[in-house]
Each structure stands twice: as structure tokens, then as C-alpha cells.
Amino acid sequence: MQDIIKDVFLMSYMRDIEARLRNPKPSSIEEEIPFWEFLDIEFDKNKKLFILQLTIHKNQVFLSYLKDLLGRQYSI
């Protein structure tokens, strides 16, 4: 289940990784990298089916996380 949540809420997971990679640690990563993840839940009563739609509103980039990934891949 934890892996499914990481996949679905990828931005929150990436923000957590970004906070862990930073030195010094940020006091509030949520304020520094603000975004909102919404899960819209609908129900189709004819098909008896739940429809889940994730929406993300984001403006910034995860610099330390991306540097770490690039460093591993390209030995920066």
C-alpha cells in the first residue's frame, strides 16, 4: 500500500525526498515548496464504480532531488 500511495501522491513524496537531501534541513519545506494535491472522488452508480482523479497545482522545482538524480546518472 505504501508504494501505491508514493505513486499516486508523487509530488508529496518528492517534496519529502527534497527535504531529506538538503543541508541544512529546511524549517518548513511545505512553505518553501508549496503545492496542493487534490483527490476528486466520483461514483458511477450505474456501473457501481468509483472514479478517482488526482489534480496537482505546483510552481517550483525540486532542485536538490534533481541534482542528486543527475549526479548519480552523469557523475556531476
PDB file of N, CA, C and O in Angstrom:
ATOM      1  N   MET A   1       0.821  -1.197   0.000  1.00  0.00           N
ATOM      2  CA  MET A   1       0.000   0.000   0.000  1.00  0.00           C
ATOM      3  C   MET A   1       0.859   1.252   0.000  1.00  0.00           C
ATOM      4  O   MET A   1       0.539   2.226  -0.648  1.00  0.00           O
ATOM      5  N   GLN A   2       1.973   1.225   0.727  1.00  0.00           N
ATOM      6  CA  GLN A   2       2.854   2.391   0.805  1.00  0.00           C
ATOM      7  C   GLN A   2       3.382   2.775  -0.585  1.00  0.00           C
ATOM      8  O   GLN A   2       3.458   3.959  -0.911  1.00  0.00           O
ATOM      9  N   ASP A   3       3.735   1.784  -1.398  1.00  0.00           N
ATOM     10  CA  ASP A   3       4.221   2.069  -2.743  1.00  0.00           C
ATOM     11  C   ASP A   3       3.129   2.681  -3.620  1.00  0.00           C
ATOM     12  O   ASP A   3       3.404   3.551  -4.438  1.00  0.00           O
ATOM     13  N   ILE A   4       1.903   2.247  -3.440  1.00  0.00           N
ATOM     14  CA  ILE A   4       0.788   2.812  -4.205  1.00  0.00           C
ATOM     15  C   ILE A   4       0.593   4.276  -3.838  1.00  0.00           C
ATOM     16  O   ILE A   4       0.428   5.134  -4.709  1.00  0.00           O
ATOM     17  N   ILE A   5       0.656   4.588  -2.552  1.00  0.00           N
ATOM     18  CA  ILE A   5       0.497   5.975  -2.104  1.00  0.00           C
ATOM     19  C   ILE A   5       1.634   6.832  -2.648  1.00  0.00           C
ATOM     20  O   ILE A   5       1.421   7.962  -3.087  1.00  0.00           O
ATOM     21  N   LYS A   6       2.871   6.311  -2.652  1.00  0.00           N
ATOM     22  CA  LYS A   6       4.003   7.048  -3.222  1.00  0.00           C
ATOM     23  C   LYS A   6       3.776   7.336  -4.701  1.00  0.00           C
ATOM     24  O   LYS A   6       4.116   8.409  -5.188  1.00  0.00           O
ATOM     25  N   ASP A   7       3.235   6.380  -5.425  1.00  0.00           N
ATOM     26  CA  ASP A   7       2.971   6.577  -6.849  1.00  0.00           C
ATOM     27  C   ASP A   7       1.862   7.591  -7.089  1.00  0.00           C
ATOM     28  O   ASP A   7       1.962   8.439  -7.964  1.00  0.00           O
ATOM     29  N   VAL A   8       0.801   7.490  -6.317  1.00  0.00           N
ATOM     30  CA  VAL A   8      -0.352   8.371  -6.512  1.00  0.00           C
ATOM     31  C   VAL A   8      -0.037   9.800  -6.079  1.00  0.00           C
ATOM     32  O   VAL A   8      -0.360  10.754  -6.775  1.00  0.00           O
ATOM     33  N   PHE A   9       0.608   9.941  -4.930  1.00  0.00           N
ATOM     34  CA  PHE A   9       0.943  11.268  -4.405  1.00  0.00           C
ATOM     35  C   PHE A   9       2.436  11.521  -4.592  1.00  0.00           C
ATOM     36  O   PHE A   9       3.166  11.812  -3.647  1.00  0.00           O
ATOM     37  N   LEU A  10       2.878  11.424  -5.835  1.00  0.00           N
ATOM     38  CA  LEU A  10       4.286  11.532  -6.174  1.00  0.00           C
ATOM     39  C   LEU A  10       4.891  12.871  -5.758  1.00  0.00           C
ATOM     40  O   LEU A  10       6.022  12.928  -5.281  1.00  0.00           O
ATOM     41  N   MET A  11       4.172  13.951  -5.907  1.00  0.00           N
ATOM     42  CA  MET A  11       4.715  15.265  -5.569  1.00  0.00           C
ATOM     43  C   MET A  11       5.014  15.359  -4.068  1.00  0.00           C
ATOM     44  O   MET A  11       6.040  15.900  -3.678  1.00  0.00           O
ATOM     45  N   SER A  12       4.134  14.854  -3.236  1.00  0.00           N
ATOM     46  CA  SER A  12       4.388  14.865  -1.790  1.00  0.00           C
ATOM     47  C   SER A  12       5.603  14.012  -1.454  1.00  0.00           C
ATOM     48  O   SER A  12       6.437  14.388  -0.623  1.00  0.00           O
ATOM     49  N   TYR A  13       5.726  12.883  -2.112  1.00  0.00           N
ATOM     50  CA  TYR A  13       6.865  12.003  -1.901  1.00  0.00           C
ATOM     51  C   TYR A  13       8.169  12.685  -2.331  1.00  0.00           C
ATOM     52  O   TYR A  13       9.171  12.659  -1.615  1.00  0.00           O
ATOM     53  N   MET A  14       8.153  13.354  -3.486  1.00  0.00           N
ATOM     54  CA  MET A  14       9.337  14.060  -3.971  1.00  0.00           C
ATOM     55  C   MET A  14       9.705  15.218  -3.043  1.00  0.00           C
ATOM     56  O   MET A  14      10.886  15.482  -2.813  1.00  0.00           O
ATOM     57  N   ARG A  15       8.705  15.911  -2.511  1.00  0.00           N
ATOM     58  CA  ARG A  15       8.989  17.010  -1.587  1.00  0.00           C
ATOM     59  C   ARG A  15       9.660  16.468  -0.323  1.00  0.00           C
ATOM     60  O   ARG A  15      10.578  17.084   0.212  1.00  0.00           O
ATOM     61  N   ASP A  16       9.234  15.326   0.139  1.00  0.00           N
ATOM     62  CA  ASP A  16       9.859  14.702   1.308  1.00  0.00           C
ATOM     63  C   ASP A  16      11.312  14.336   1.013  1.00  0.00           C
ATOM     64  O   ASP A  16      12.200  14.569   1.832  1.00  0.00           O
ATOM     65  N   ILE A  17      11.574  13.779  -0.159  1.00  0.00           N
ATOM     66  CA  ILE A  17      12.942  13.448  -0.553  1.00  0.00           C
ATOM     67  C   ILE A  17      13.779  14.725  -0.626  1.00  0.00           C
ATOM     68  O   ILE A  17      14.915  14.757  -0.156  1.00  0.00           O
ATOM     69  N   GLU A  18      13.230  15.780  -1.217  1.00  0.00           N
ATOM     70  CA  GLU A  18      13.926  17.062  -1.315  1.00  0.00           C
ATOM     71  C   GLU A  18      14.332  17.560   0.071  1.00  0.00           C
ATOM     72  O   GLU A  18      15.476  17.990   0.278  1.00  0.00           O
ATOM     73  N   ALA A  19      13.440  17.495   1.026  1.00  0.00           N
ATOM     74  CA  ALA A  19      13.745  17.955   2.392  1.00  0.00           C
ATOM     75  C   ALA A  19      14.853  17.113   3.021  1.00  0.00           C
ATOM     76  O   ALA A  19      15.729  17.642   3.706  1.00  0.00           O
ATOM     77  N   ARG A  20      14.843  15.818   2.769  1.00  0.00           N
ATOM     78  CA  ARG A  20      15.864  14.926   3.347  1.00  0.00           C
ATOM     79  C   ARG A  20      17.245  15.153   2.739  1.00  0.00           C
ATOM     80  O   ARG A  20      18.260  14.941   3.399  1.00  0.00           O
ATOM     81  N   LEU A  21      17.290  15.570   1.460  1.00  0.00           N
ATOM     82  CA  LEU A  21      18.569  15.767   0.783  1.00  0.00           C
ATOM     83  C   LEU A  21      19.223  17.105   1.126  1.00  0.00           C
ATOM     84  O   LEU A  21      20.414  17.272   0.918  1.00  0.00           O
ATOM     85  N   ARG A  22      18.468  18.041   1.608  1.00  0.00           N
ATOM     86  CA  ARG A  22      19.001  19.382   1.868  1.00  0.00           C
ATOM     87  C   ARG A  22      19.863  19.426   3.118  1.00  0.00           C
ATOM     88  O   ARG A  22      19.590  18.773   4.114  1.00  0.00           O
ATOM     89  N   ASN A  23      20.911  20.257   3.013  1.00  0.00           N
ATOM     90  CA  ASN A  23      21.768  20.500   4.165  1.00  0.00           C
ATOM     91  C   ASN A  23      22.121  21.978   4.163  1.00  0.00           C
ATOM     92  O   ASN A  23      22.784  22.424   3.237  1.00  0.00           O
ATOM     93  N   PRO A  24      21.681  22.763   5.106  1.00  0.00           N
ATOM     94  CA  PRO A  24      20.930  22.379   6.298  1.00  0.00           C
ATOM     95  C   PRO A  24      19.477  22.050   5.966  1.00  0.00           C
ATOM     96  O   PRO A  24      18.964  22.452   4.926  1.00  0.00           O
ATOM     97  N   LYS A  25      18.849  21.330   6.867  1.00  0.00           N
ATOM     98  CA  LYS A  25      17.452  20.933   6.680  1.00  0.00           C
ATOM     99  C   LYS A  25      16.545  22.153   6.710  1.00  0.00           C
ATOM    100  O   LYS A  25      16.725  23.042   7.536  1.00  0.00           O
ATOM    101  N   PRO A  26      15.571  22.210   5.807  1.00  0.00           N
ATOM    102  CA  PRO A  26      14.646  23.356   5.806  1.00  0.00           C
ATOM    103  C   PRO A  26      13.729  23.327   7.022  1.00  0.00           C
ATOM    104  O   PRO A  26      13.352  22.261   7.496  1.00  0.00           O
ATOM    105  N   SER A  27      13.378  24.512   7.507  1.00  0.00           N
ATOM    106  CA  SER A  27      12.486  24.574   8.668  1.00  0.00           C
ATOM    107  C   SER A  27      11.065  24.197   8.288  1.00  0.00           C
ATOM    108  O   SER A  27      10.343  23.602   9.063  1.00  0.00           O
ATOM    109  N   SER A  28      10.653  24.570   7.076  1.00  0.00           N
ATOM    110  CA  SER A  28       9.305  24.220   6.623  1.00  0.00           C
ATOM    111  C   SER A  28       9.311  24.029   5.104  1.00  0.00           C
ATOM    112  O   SER A  28       9.153  24.976   4.342  1.00  0.00           O
ATOM    113  N   ILE A  29       9.505  22.804   4.691  1.00  0.00           N
ATOM    114  CA  ILE A  29       9.560  22.502   3.259  1.00  0.00           C
ATOM    115  C   ILE A  29       8.225  22.786   2.580  1.00  0.00           C
ATOM    116  O   ILE A  29       8.172  23.142   1.419  1.00  0.00           O
ATOM    117  N   GLU A  30       7.122  22.661   3.326  1.00  0.00           N
ATOM    118  CA  GLU A  30       5.799  22.921   2.751  1.00  0.00           C
ATOM    119  C   GLU A  30       5.643  24.392   2.357  1.00  0.00           C
ATOM    120  O   GLU A  30       4.994  24.701   1.370  1.00  0.00           O
ATOM    121  N   GLU A  31       6.237  25.297   3.143  1.00  0.00           N
ATOM    122  CA  GLU A  31       6.171  26.713   2.798  1.00  0.00           C
ATOM    123  C   GLU A  31       7.130  27.039   1.661  1.00  0.00           C
ATOM    124  O   GLU A  31       6.833  27.872   0.813  1.00  0.00           O
ATOM    125  N   GLU A  32       8.266  26.385   1.634  1.00  0.00           N
ATOM    126  CA  GLU A  32       9.261  26.649   0.603  1.00  0.00           C
ATOM    127  C   GLU A  32       8.857  26.082  -0.756  1.00  0.00           C
ATOM    128  O   GLU A  32       9.122  26.681  -1.789  1.00  0.00           O
ATOM    129  N   ILE A  33       8.252  24.906  -0.741  1.00  0.00           N
ATOM    130  CA  ILE A  33       7.799  24.268  -1.988  1.00  0.00           C
ATOM    131  C   ILE A  33       6.297  24.020  -1.861  1.00  0.00           C
ATOM    132  O   ILE A  33       5.853  22.900  -1.587  1.00  0.00           O
ATOM    133  N   PRO A  34       5.515  25.078  -2.055  1.00  0.00           N
ATOM    134  CA  PRO A  34       4.069  24.910  -1.893  1.00  0.00           C
ATOM    135  C   PRO A  34       3.419  24.267  -3.122  1.00  0.00           C
ATOM    136  O   PRO A  34       3.779  24.567  -4.250  1.00  0.00           O
ATOM    137  N   PHE A  35       2.518  23.384  -2.877  1.00  0.00           N
ATOM    138  CA  PHE A  35       1.656  22.838  -3.918  1.00  0.00           C
ATOM    139  C   PHE A  35       0.482  22.156  -3.239  1.00  0.00           C
ATOM    140  O   PHE A  35       0.475  21.955  -2.027  1.00  0.00           O
ATOM    141  N   TRP A  36      -0.497  21.823  -4.024  1.00  0.00           N
ATOM    142  CA  TRP A  36      -1.699  21.200  -3.486  1.00  0.00           C
ATOM    143  C   TRP A  36      -2.017  19.989  -4.328  1.00  0.00           C
ATOM    144  O   TRP A  36      -1.980  20.021  -5.555  1.00  0.00           O
ATOM    145  N   GLU A  37      -2.326  18.894  -3.662  1.00  0.00           N
ATOM    146  CA  GLU A  37      -2.769  17.677  -4.333  1.00  0.00           C
ATOM    147  C   GLU A  37      -4.215  17.423  -3.912  1.00  0.00           C
ATOM    148  O   GLU A  37      -4.521  17.407  -2.729  1.00  0.00           O
ATOM    149  N   PHE A  38      -5.049  17.260  -4.905  1.00  0.00           N
ATOM    150  CA  PHE A  38      -6.464  17.009  -4.637  1.00  0.00           C
ATOM    151  C   PHE A  38      -6.845  15.660  -5.228  1.00  0.00           C
ATOM    152  O   PHE A  38      -6.418  15.309  -6.324  1.00  0.00           O
ATOM    153  N   LEU A  39      -7.650  14.942  -4.497  1.00  0.00           N
ATOM    154  CA  LEU A  39      -8.176  13.681  -4.984  1.00  0.00           C
ATOM    155  C   LEU A  39      -9.685  13.848  -5.146  1.00  0.00           C
ATOM    156  O   LEU A  39     -10.410  13.979  -4.164  1.00  0.00           O
ATOM    157  N   ASP A  40     -10.122  13.889  -6.400  1.00  0.00           N
ATOM    158  CA  ASP A  40     -11.542  14.019  -6.710  1.00  0.00           C
ATOM    159  C   ASP A  40     -12.133  12.614  -6.783  1.00  0.00           C
ATOM    160  O   ASP A  40     -11.625  11.759  -7.506  1.00  0.00           O
ATOM    161  N   ILE A  41     -13.169  12.376  -6.015  1.00  0.00           N
ATOM    162  CA  ILE A  41     -13.797  11.050  -5.967  1.00  0.00           C
ATOM    163  C   ILE A  41     -15.214  11.154  -6.512  1.00  0.00           C
ATOM    164  O   ILE A  41     -16.035  11.922  -5.999  1.00  0.00           O
ATOM    165  N   GLU A  42     -15.473  10.392  -7.545  1.00  0.00           N
ATOM    166  CA  GLU A  42     -16.815  10.330  -8.126  1.00  0.00           C
ATOM    167  C   GLU A  42     -17.294   8.888  -8.084  1.00  0.00           C
ATOM    168  O   GLU A  42     -16.498   7.964  -8.036  1.00  0.00           O
ATOM    169  N   PHE A  43     -18.611   8.724  -8.138  1.00  0.00           N
ATOM    170  CA  PHE A  43     -19.175   7.383  -8.130  1.00  0.00           C
ATOM    171  C   PHE A  43     -20.168   7.250  -9.270  1.00  0.00           C
ATOM    172  O   PHE A  43     -21.097   8.043  -9.401  1.00  0.00           O
ATOM    173  N   ASP A  44     -19.942   6.257 -10.125  1.00  0.00           N
ATOM    174  CA  ASP A  44     -20.862   5.949 -11.220  1.00  0.00           C
ATOM    175  C   ASP A  44     -21.822   4.878 -10.699  1.00  0.00           C
ATOM    176  O   ASP A  44     -21.450   3.712 -10.563  1.00  0.00           O
ATOM    177  N   LYS A  45     -23.058   5.314 -10.381  1.00  0.00           N
ATOM    178  CA  LYS A  45     -23.988   4.375  -9.752  1.00  0.00           C
ATOM    179  C   LYS A  45     -24.460   3.288 -10.703  1.00  0.00           C
ATOM    180  O   LYS A  45     -24.776   2.185 -10.279  1.00  0.00           O
ATOM    181  N   ASN A  46     -24.492   3.564 -12.012  1.00  0.00           N
ATOM    182  CA  ASN A  46     -24.912   2.544 -12.977  1.00  0.00           C
ATOM    183  C   ASN A  46     -23.889   1.411 -13.067  1.00  0.00           C
ATOM    184  O   ASN A  46     -24.245   0.242 -13.141  1.00  0.00           O
ATOM    185  N   LYS A  47     -22.605   1.785 -13.069  1.00  0.00           N
ATOM    186  CA  LYS A  47     -21.541   0.790 -13.147  1.00  0.00           C
ATOM    187  C   LYS A  47     -21.051   0.340 -11.775  1.00  0.00           C
ATOM    188  O   LYS A  47     -20.222  -0.564 -11.682  1.00  0.00           O
ATOM    189  N   LYS A  48     -21.549   1.035 -10.715  1.00  0.00           N
ATOM    190  CA  LYS A  48     -21.091   0.773  -9.348  1.00  0.00           C
ATOM    191  C   LYS A  48     -19.561   0.835  -9.286  1.00  0.00           C
ATOM    192  O   LYS A  48     -18.893  -0.103  -8.863  1.00  0.00           O
ATOM    193  N   LEU A  49     -19.053   1.989  -9.737  1.00  0.00           N
ATOM    194  CA  LEU A  49     -17.621   2.168  -9.889  1.00  0.00           C
ATOM    195  C   LEU A  49     -17.188   3.524  -9.324  1.00  0.00           C
ATOM    196  O   LEU A  49     -17.816   4.550  -9.605  1.00  0.00           O
ATOM    197  N   PHE A  50     -16.137   3.518  -8.516  1.00  0.00           N
ATOM    198  CA  PHE A  50     -15.542   4.768  -8.048  1.00  0.00           C
ATOM    199  C   PHE A  50     -14.520   5.238  -9.075  1.00  0.00           C
ATOM    200  O   PHE A  50     -13.729   4.435  -9.588  1.00  0.00           O
ATOM    201  N   ILE A  51     -14.532   6.519  -9.364  1.00  0.00           N
ATOM    202  CA  ILE A  51     -13.578   7.125 -10.286  1.00  0.00           C
ATOM    203  C   ILE A  51     -12.744   8.115  -9.476  1.00  0.00           C
ATOM    204  O   ILE A  51     -13.280   9.052  -8.889  1.00  0.00           O
ATOM    205  N   LEU A  52     -11.434   7.888  -9.445  1.00  0.00           N
ATOM    206  CA  LEU A  52     -10.524   8.730  -8.675  1.00  0.00           C
ATOM    207  C   LEU A  52      -9.662   9.543  -9.642  1.00  0.00           C
ATOM    208  O   LEU A  52      -9.056   8.979 -10.554  1.00  0.00           O
ATOM    209  N   GLN A  53      -9.607  10.845  -9.438  1.00  0.00           N
ATOM    210  CA  GLN A  53      -8.805  11.717 -10.296  1.00  0.00           C
ATOM    211  C   GLN A  53      -7.921  12.602  -9.432  1.00  0.00           C
ATOM    212  O   GLN A  53      -8.411  13.362  -8.608  1.00  0.00           O
ATOM    213  N   LEU A  54      -6.609  12.500  -9.613  1.00  0.00           N
ATOM    214  CA  LEU A  54      -5.657  13.308  -8.864  1.00  0.00           C
ATOM    215  C   LEU A  54      -5.358  14.586  -9.635  1.00  0.00           C
ATOM    216  O   LEU A  54      -5.104  14.559 -10.829  1.00  0.00           O
ATOM    217  N   THR A  55      -5.365  15.713  -8.938  1.00  0.00           N
ATOM    218  CA  THR A  55      -5.012  17.006  -9.521  1.00  0.00           C
ATOM    219  C   THR A  55      -3.907  17.615  -8.672  1.00  0.00           C
ATOM    220  O   THR A  55      -3.984  17.617  -7.446  1.00  0.00           O
ATOM    221  N   ILE A  56      -2.879  18.142  -9.341  1.00  0.00           N
ATOM    222  CA  ILE A  56      -1.755  18.757  -8.653  1.00  0.00           C
ATOM    223  C   ILE A  56      -1.596  20.187  -9.140  1.00  0.00           C
ATOM    224  O   ILE A  56      -1.628  20.444 -10.337  1.00  0.00           O
ATOM    225  N   HIS A  57      -1.424  21.106  -8.191  1.00  0.00           N
ATOM    226  CA  HIS A  57      -1.133  22.502  -8.504  1.00  0.00           C
ATOM    227  C   HIS A  57       0.249  22.793  -7.936  1.00  0.00           C
ATOM    228  O   HIS A  57       0.447  22.759  -6.726  1.00  0.00           O
ATOM    229  N   LYS A  58       1.215  23.099  -8.799  1.00  0.00           N
ATOM    230  CA  LYS A  58       2.619  23.231  -8.387  1.00  0.00           C
ATOM    231  C   LYS A  58       3.311  24.296  -9.203  1.00  0.00           C
ATOM    232  O   LYS A  58       3.044  24.434 -10.372  1.00  0.00           O
ATOM    233  N   ASN A  59       4.280  25.018  -8.581  1.00  0.00           N
ATOM    234  CA  ASN A  59       5.022  26.062  -9.286  1.00  0.00           C
ATOM    235  C   ASN A  59       6.530  25.866  -9.300  1.00  0.00           C
ATOM    236  O   ASN A  59       7.192  26.398 -10.158  1.00  0.00           O
ATOM    237  N   GLN A  60       7.109  25.164  -8.349  1.00  0.00           N
ATOM    238  CA  GLN A  60       8.561  25.111  -8.212  1.00  0.00           C
ATOM    239  C   GLN A  60       9.145  23.765  -8.604  1.00  0.00           C
ATOM    240  O   GLN A  60       8.425  22.814  -8.862  1.00  0.00           O
ATOM    241  N   VAL A  61      10.483  23.717  -8.601  1.00  0.00           N
ATOM    242  CA  VAL A  61      11.228  22.513  -8.964  1.00  0.00           C
ATOM    243  C   VAL A  61      11.977  21.997  -7.735  1.00  0.00           C
ATOM    244  O   VAL A  61      12.395  22.768  -6.887  1.00  0.00           O
ATOM    245  N   PHE A  62      12.182  20.718  -7.670  1.00  0.00           N
ATOM    246  CA  PHE A  62      12.901  20.070  -6.571  1.00  0.00           C
ATOM    247  C   PHE A  62      14.383  20.032  -6.923  1.00  0.00           C
ATOM    248  O   PHE A  62      14.893  19.051  -7.437  1.00  0.00           O
ATOM    249  N   LEU A  63      15.096  21.113  -6.637  1.00  0.00           N
ATOM    250  CA  LEU A  63      16.466  21.256  -7.106  1.00  0.00           C
ATOM    251  C   LEU A  63      17.425  20.227  -6.528  1.00  0.00           C
ATOM    252  O   LEU A  63      18.198  19.621  -7.273  1.00  0.00           O
ATOM    253  N   SER A  64      17.432  20.016  -5.231  1.00  0.00           N
ATOM    254  CA  SER A  64      18.372  19.051  -4.643  1.00  0.00           C
ATOM    255  C   SER A  64      18.079  17.636  -5.121  1.00  0.00           C
ATOM    256  O   SER A  64      18.988  16.856  -5.419  1.00  0.00           O
ATOM    257  N   TYR A  65      16.797  17.304  -5.215  1.00  0.00           N
ATOM    258  CA  TYR A  65      16.391  15.975  -5.677  1.00  0.00           C
ATOM    259  C   TYR A  65      16.864  15.748  -7.115  1.00  0.00           C
ATOM    260  O   TYR A  65      17.455  14.721  -7.440  1.00  0.00           O
ATOM    261  N   LEU A  66      16.649  16.747  -7.980  1.00  0.00           N
ATOM    262  CA  LEU A  66      17.051  16.597  -9.373  1.00  0.00           C
ATOM    263  C   LEU A  66      18.573  16.561  -9.520  1.00  0.00           C
ATOM    264  O   LEU A  66      19.100  15.786 -10.307  1.00  0.00           O
ATOM    265  N   LYS A  67      19.283  17.374  -8.738  1.00  0.00           N
ATOM    266  CA  LYS A  67      20.749  17.339  -8.756  1.00  0.00           C
ATOM    267  C   LYS A  67      21.257  15.963  -8.333  1.00  0.00           C
ATOM    268  O   LYS A  67      22.196  15.426  -8.917  1.00  0.00           O
ATOM    269  N   ASP A  68      20.634  15.394  -7.301  1.00  0.00           N
ATOM    270  CA  ASP A  68      21.024  14.084  -6.822  1.00  0.00           C
ATOM    271  C   ASP A  68      20.819  13.034  -7.910  1.00  0.00           C
ATOM    272  O   ASP A  68      21.682  12.196  -8.159  1.00  0.00           O
ATOM    273  N   LEU A  69      19.678  13.077  -8.573  1.00  0.00           N
ATOM    274  CA  LEU A  69      19.404  12.120  -9.649  1.00  0.00           C
ATOM    275  C   LEU A  69      20.386  12.283 -10.798  1.00  0.00           C
ATOM    276  O   LEU A  69      20.919  11.307 -11.316  1.00  0.00           O
ATOM    277  N   LEU A  70      20.624  13.526 -11.199  1.00  0.00           N
ATOM    278  CA  LEU A  70      21.561  13.772 -12.292  1.00  0.00           C
ATOM    279  C   LEU A  70      22.981  13.362 -11.909  1.00  0.00           C
ATOM    280  O   LEU A  70      23.712  12.823 -12.713  1.00  0.00           O
ATOM    281  N   GLY A  71      23.360  13.644 -10.653  1.00  0.00           N
ATOM    282  CA  GLY A  71      24.691  13.267 -10.185  1.00  0.00           C
ATOM    283  C   GLY A  71      24.923  11.767 -10.228  1.00  0.00           C
ATOM    284  O   GLY A  71      25.998  11.297 -10.567  1.00  0.00           O
ATOM    285  N   ARG A  72      23.907  11.022  -9.895  1.00  0.00           N
ATOM    286  CA  ARG A  72      24.016   9.559  -9.931  1.00  0.00           C
ATOM    287  C   ARG A  72      24.152   9.070 -11.365  1.00  0.00           C
ATOM    288  O   ARG A  72      24.894   8.143 -11.659  1.00  0.00           O
ATOM    289  N   GLN A  73      23.403   9.716 -12.265  1.00  0.00           N
ATOM    290  CA  GLN A  73      23.370   9.250 -13.637  1.00  0.00           C
ATOM    291  C   GLN A  73      24.579   9.745 -14.445  1.00  0.00           C
ATOM    292  O   GLN A  73      25.122   9.021 -15.263  1.00  0.00           O
ATOM    293  N   TYR A  74      25.005  10.986 -14.188  1.00  0.00           N
ATOM    294  CA  TYR A  74      26.047  11.587 -15.015  1.00  0.00           C
ATOM    295  C   TYR A  74      27.322  11.921 -14.247  1.00  0.00           C
ATOM    296  O   TYR A  74      28.217  12.541 -14.784  1.00  0.00           O
ATOM    297  N   SER A  75      27.426  11.545 -12.991  1.00  0.00           N
ATOM    298  CA  SER A  75      28.592  11.804 -12.147  1.00  0.00           C
ATOM    299  C   SER A  75      29.029  13.268 -12.193  1.00  0.00           C
ATOM    300  O   SER A  75      30.143  13.594 -12.520  1.00  0.00           O
ATOM    301  N   ILE A  76      28.104  14.153 -11.839  1.00  0.00           N
ATOM    302  CA  ILE A  76      28.377  15.592 -11.812  1.00  0.00           C
ATOM    303  C   ILE A  76      29.282  15.912 -10.641  1.00  0.00           C
ATOM    304  O   ILE A  76      29.094  15.476  -9.559  1.00  0.00           O
TER     305      ILE A  76
END
